[in-house]
PDB file of C-alpha atoms in Angstrom:
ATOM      1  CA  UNK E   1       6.833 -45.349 -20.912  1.00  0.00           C
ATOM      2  CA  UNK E   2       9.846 -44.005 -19.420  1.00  0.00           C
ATOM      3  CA  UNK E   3      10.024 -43.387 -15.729  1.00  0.00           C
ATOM      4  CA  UNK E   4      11.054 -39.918 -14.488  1.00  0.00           C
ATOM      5  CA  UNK E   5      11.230 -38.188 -11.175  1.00  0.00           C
ATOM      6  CA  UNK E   6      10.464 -35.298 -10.129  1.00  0.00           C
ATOM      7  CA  UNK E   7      13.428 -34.042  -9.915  1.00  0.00           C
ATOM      8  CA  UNK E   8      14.452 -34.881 -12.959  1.00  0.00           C
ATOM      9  CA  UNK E   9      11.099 -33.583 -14.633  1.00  0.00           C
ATOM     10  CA  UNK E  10      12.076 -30.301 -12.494  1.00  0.00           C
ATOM     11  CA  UNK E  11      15.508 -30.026 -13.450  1.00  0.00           C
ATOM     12  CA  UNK E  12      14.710 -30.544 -17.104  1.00  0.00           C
ATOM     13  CA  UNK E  13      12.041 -28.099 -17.366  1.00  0.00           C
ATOM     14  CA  UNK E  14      14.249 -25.648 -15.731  1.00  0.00           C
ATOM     15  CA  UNK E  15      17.242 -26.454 -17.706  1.00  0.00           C
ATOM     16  CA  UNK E  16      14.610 -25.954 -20.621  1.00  0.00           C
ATOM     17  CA  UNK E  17      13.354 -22.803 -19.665  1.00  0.00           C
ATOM     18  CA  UNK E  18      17.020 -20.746 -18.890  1.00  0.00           C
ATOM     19  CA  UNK E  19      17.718 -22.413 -22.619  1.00  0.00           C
ATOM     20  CA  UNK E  20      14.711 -20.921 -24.000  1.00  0.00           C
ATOM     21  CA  UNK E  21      15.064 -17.504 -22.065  1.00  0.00           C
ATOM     22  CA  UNK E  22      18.875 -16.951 -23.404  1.00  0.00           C
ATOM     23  CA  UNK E  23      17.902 -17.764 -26.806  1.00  0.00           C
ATOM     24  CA  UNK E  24      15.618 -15.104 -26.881  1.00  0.00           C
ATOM     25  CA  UNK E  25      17.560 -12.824 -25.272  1.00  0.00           C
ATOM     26  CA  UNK E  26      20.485 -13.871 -27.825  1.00  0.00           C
ATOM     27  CA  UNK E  27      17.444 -13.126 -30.900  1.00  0.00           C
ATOM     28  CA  UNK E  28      16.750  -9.617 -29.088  1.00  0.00           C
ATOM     29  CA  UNK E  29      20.536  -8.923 -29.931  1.00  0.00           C
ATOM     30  CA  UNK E  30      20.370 -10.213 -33.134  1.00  0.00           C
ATOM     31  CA  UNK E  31      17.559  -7.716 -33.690  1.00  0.00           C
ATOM     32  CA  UNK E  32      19.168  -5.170 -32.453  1.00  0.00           C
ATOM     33  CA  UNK E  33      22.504  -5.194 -34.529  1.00  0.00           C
ATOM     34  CA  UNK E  34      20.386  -5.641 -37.908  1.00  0.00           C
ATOM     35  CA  UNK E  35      18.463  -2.534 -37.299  1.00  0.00           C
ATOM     36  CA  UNK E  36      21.576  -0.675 -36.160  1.00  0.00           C
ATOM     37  CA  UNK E  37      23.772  -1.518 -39.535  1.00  0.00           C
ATOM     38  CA  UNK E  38      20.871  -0.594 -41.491  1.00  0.00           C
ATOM     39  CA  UNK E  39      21.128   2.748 -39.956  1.00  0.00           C
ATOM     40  CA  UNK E  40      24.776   2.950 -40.361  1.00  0.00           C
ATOM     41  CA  UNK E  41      24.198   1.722 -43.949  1.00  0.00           C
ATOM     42  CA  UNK E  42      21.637   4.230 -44.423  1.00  0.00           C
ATOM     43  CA  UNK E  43      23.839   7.126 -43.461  1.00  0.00           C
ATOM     44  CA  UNK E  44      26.575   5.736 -45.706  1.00  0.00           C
ATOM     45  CA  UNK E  45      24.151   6.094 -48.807  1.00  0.00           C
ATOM     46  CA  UNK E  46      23.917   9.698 -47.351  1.00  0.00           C
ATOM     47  CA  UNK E  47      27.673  10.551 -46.494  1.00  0.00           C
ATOM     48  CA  UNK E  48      28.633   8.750 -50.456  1.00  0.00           C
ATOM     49  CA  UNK E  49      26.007  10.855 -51.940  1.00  0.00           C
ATOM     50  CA  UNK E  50      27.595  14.008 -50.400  1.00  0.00           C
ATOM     51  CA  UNK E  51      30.609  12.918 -51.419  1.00  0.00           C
ATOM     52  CA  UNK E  52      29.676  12.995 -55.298  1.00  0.00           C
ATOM     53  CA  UNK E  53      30.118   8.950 -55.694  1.00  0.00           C
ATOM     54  CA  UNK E  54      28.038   7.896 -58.890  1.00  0.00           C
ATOM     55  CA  UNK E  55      24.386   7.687 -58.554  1.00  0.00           C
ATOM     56  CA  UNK E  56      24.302   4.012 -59.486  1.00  0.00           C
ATOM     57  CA  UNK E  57      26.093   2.907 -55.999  1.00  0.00           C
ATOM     58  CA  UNK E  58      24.547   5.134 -54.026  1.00  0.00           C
ATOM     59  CA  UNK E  59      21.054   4.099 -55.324  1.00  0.00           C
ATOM     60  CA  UNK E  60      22.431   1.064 -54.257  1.00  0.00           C
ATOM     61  CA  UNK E  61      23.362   1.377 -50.892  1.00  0.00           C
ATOM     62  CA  UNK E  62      19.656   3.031 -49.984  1.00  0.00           C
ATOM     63  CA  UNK E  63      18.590  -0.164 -51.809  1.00  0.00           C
ATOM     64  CA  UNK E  64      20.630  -2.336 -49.261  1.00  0.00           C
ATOM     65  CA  UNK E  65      19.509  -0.169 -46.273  1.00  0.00           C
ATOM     66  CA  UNK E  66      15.892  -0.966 -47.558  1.00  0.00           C
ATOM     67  CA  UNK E  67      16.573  -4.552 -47.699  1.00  0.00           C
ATOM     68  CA  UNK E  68      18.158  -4.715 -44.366  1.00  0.00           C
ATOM     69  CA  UNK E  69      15.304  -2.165 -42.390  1.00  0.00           C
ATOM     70  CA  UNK E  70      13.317  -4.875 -43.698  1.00  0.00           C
ATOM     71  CA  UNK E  71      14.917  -7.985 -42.402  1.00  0.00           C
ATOM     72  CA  UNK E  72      15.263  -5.884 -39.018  1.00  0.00           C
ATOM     73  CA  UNK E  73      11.603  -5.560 -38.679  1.00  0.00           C
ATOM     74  CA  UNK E  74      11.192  -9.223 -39.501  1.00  0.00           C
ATOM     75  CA  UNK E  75      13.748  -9.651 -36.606  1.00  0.00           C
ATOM     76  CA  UNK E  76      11.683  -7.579 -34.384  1.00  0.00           C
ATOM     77  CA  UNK E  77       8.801  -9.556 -35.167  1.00  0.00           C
ATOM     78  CA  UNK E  78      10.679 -12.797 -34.364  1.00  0.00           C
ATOM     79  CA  UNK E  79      12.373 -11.469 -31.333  1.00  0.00           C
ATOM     80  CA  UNK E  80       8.405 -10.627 -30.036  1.00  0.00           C
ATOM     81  CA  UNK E  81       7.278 -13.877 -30.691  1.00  0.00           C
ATOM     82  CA  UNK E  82      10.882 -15.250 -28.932  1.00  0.00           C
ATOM     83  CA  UNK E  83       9.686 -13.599 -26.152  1.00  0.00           C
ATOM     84  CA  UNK E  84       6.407 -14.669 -25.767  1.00  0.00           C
ATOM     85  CA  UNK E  85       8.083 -18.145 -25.801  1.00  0.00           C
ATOM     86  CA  UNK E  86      10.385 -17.466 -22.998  1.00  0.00           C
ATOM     87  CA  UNK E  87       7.245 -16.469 -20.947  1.00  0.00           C
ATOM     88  CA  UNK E  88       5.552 -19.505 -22.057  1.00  0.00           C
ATOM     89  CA  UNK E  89       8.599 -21.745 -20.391  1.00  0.00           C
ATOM     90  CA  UNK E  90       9.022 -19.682 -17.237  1.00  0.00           C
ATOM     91  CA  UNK E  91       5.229 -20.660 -16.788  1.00  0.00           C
ATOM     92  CA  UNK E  92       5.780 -23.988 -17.642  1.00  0.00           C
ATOM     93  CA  UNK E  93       8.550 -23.987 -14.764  1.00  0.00           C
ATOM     94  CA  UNK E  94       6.387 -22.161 -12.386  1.00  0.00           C
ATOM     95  CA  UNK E  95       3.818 -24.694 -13.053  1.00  0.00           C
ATOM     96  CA  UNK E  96       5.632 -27.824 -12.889  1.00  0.00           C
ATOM     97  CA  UNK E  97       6.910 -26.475  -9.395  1.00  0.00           C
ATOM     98  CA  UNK E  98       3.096 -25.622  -8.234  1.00  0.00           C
ATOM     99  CA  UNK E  99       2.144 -28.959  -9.408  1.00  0.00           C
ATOM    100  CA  UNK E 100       4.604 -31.445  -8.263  1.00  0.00           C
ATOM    101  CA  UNK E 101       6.788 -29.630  -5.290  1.00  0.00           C
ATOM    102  CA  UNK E 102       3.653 -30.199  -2.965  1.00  0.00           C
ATOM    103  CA  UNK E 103       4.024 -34.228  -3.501  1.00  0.00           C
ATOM    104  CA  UNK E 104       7.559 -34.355  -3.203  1.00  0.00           C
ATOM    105  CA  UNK E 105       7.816 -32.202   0.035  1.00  0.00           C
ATOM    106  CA  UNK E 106       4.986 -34.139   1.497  1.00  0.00           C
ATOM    107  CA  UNK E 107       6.488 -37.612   0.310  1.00  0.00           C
ATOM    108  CA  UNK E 108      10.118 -35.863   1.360  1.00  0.00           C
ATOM    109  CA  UNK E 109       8.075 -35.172   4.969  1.00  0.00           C
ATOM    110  CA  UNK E 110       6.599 -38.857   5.535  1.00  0.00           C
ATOM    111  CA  UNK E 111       7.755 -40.811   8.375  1.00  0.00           C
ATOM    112  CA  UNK E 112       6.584 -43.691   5.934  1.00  0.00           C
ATOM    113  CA  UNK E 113       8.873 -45.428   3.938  1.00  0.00           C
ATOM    114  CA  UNK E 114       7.443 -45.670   0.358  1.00  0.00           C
ATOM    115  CA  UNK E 115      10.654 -46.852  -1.344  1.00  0.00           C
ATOM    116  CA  UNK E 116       9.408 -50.623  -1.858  1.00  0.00           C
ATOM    117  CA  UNK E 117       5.775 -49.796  -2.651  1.00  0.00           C
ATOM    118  CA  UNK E 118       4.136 -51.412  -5.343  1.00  0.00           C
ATOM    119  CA  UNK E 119       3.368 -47.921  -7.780  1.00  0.00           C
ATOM    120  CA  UNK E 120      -0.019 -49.662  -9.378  1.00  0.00           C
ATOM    121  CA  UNK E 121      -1.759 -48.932  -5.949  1.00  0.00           C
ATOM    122  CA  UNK E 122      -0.982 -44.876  -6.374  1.00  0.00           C
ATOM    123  CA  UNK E 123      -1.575 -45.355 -10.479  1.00  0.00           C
ATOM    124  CA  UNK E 124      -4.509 -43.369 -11.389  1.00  0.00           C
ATOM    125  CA  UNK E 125      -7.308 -44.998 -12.433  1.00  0.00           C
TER     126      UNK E 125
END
């Protein structure tokens, strides 16, 4: 088993969880921009229609605007779960800081030097 310490397990995990966080954030956008050219494709349908253009291409381009409304709710529904996930890691941080910040500032604190100790008399049982 690899050996890590706690401030490398901290670092990581933090590391981990601003990753996590600006991916969703960076799927939010994502979101965003399909639903907004959907709308912009929609009113094209409506602004070609008005315009006379044949009947075929503007069925068409409602068809696209369709397609795309679609993959922009499947975005949204994505971007939710993203979200969730993001939450999920900042807990994970907040966690891994509850858990193992108490040890290391009370080893950090302790006039006793530990460095040479033999770690199967603090390996749990």
């Amino acid at each position: 088993m690899a050996q890590i310490k706690n401030k490398q397990l901290q670092q990581a995990i933090t590391a981990l969880g601003k990753s996590v966080t600006r991916d969703a954030e960076a799927i939010r956008n994502a979101a965003l921009a399909i639903r907004e050219d959907a709308q912009d494709t929609g009113r094209v349908a409506e602004q070609i229609a008005g315009l006379g253009v044949d009947p075929e291409s503007v069925g068409e381009t409602r068809d696209l605007a369709k397609a795309m409304e679609a993959v922009g709710q499947a975005s949204d529904a994505y971007s939710s779960a993203s979200d969730n996930t993001a939450r999920m890691a900042q807990a994970a941080v907040a966690q891994a800081r509850a858990s193992h910040d108490g040890i290391h500032e009370a080893v950090s604190r302790s006039p006793v030097d530990v460095s040479g100790l033999n770690r199967s008399w603090i390996t749990p049982e």
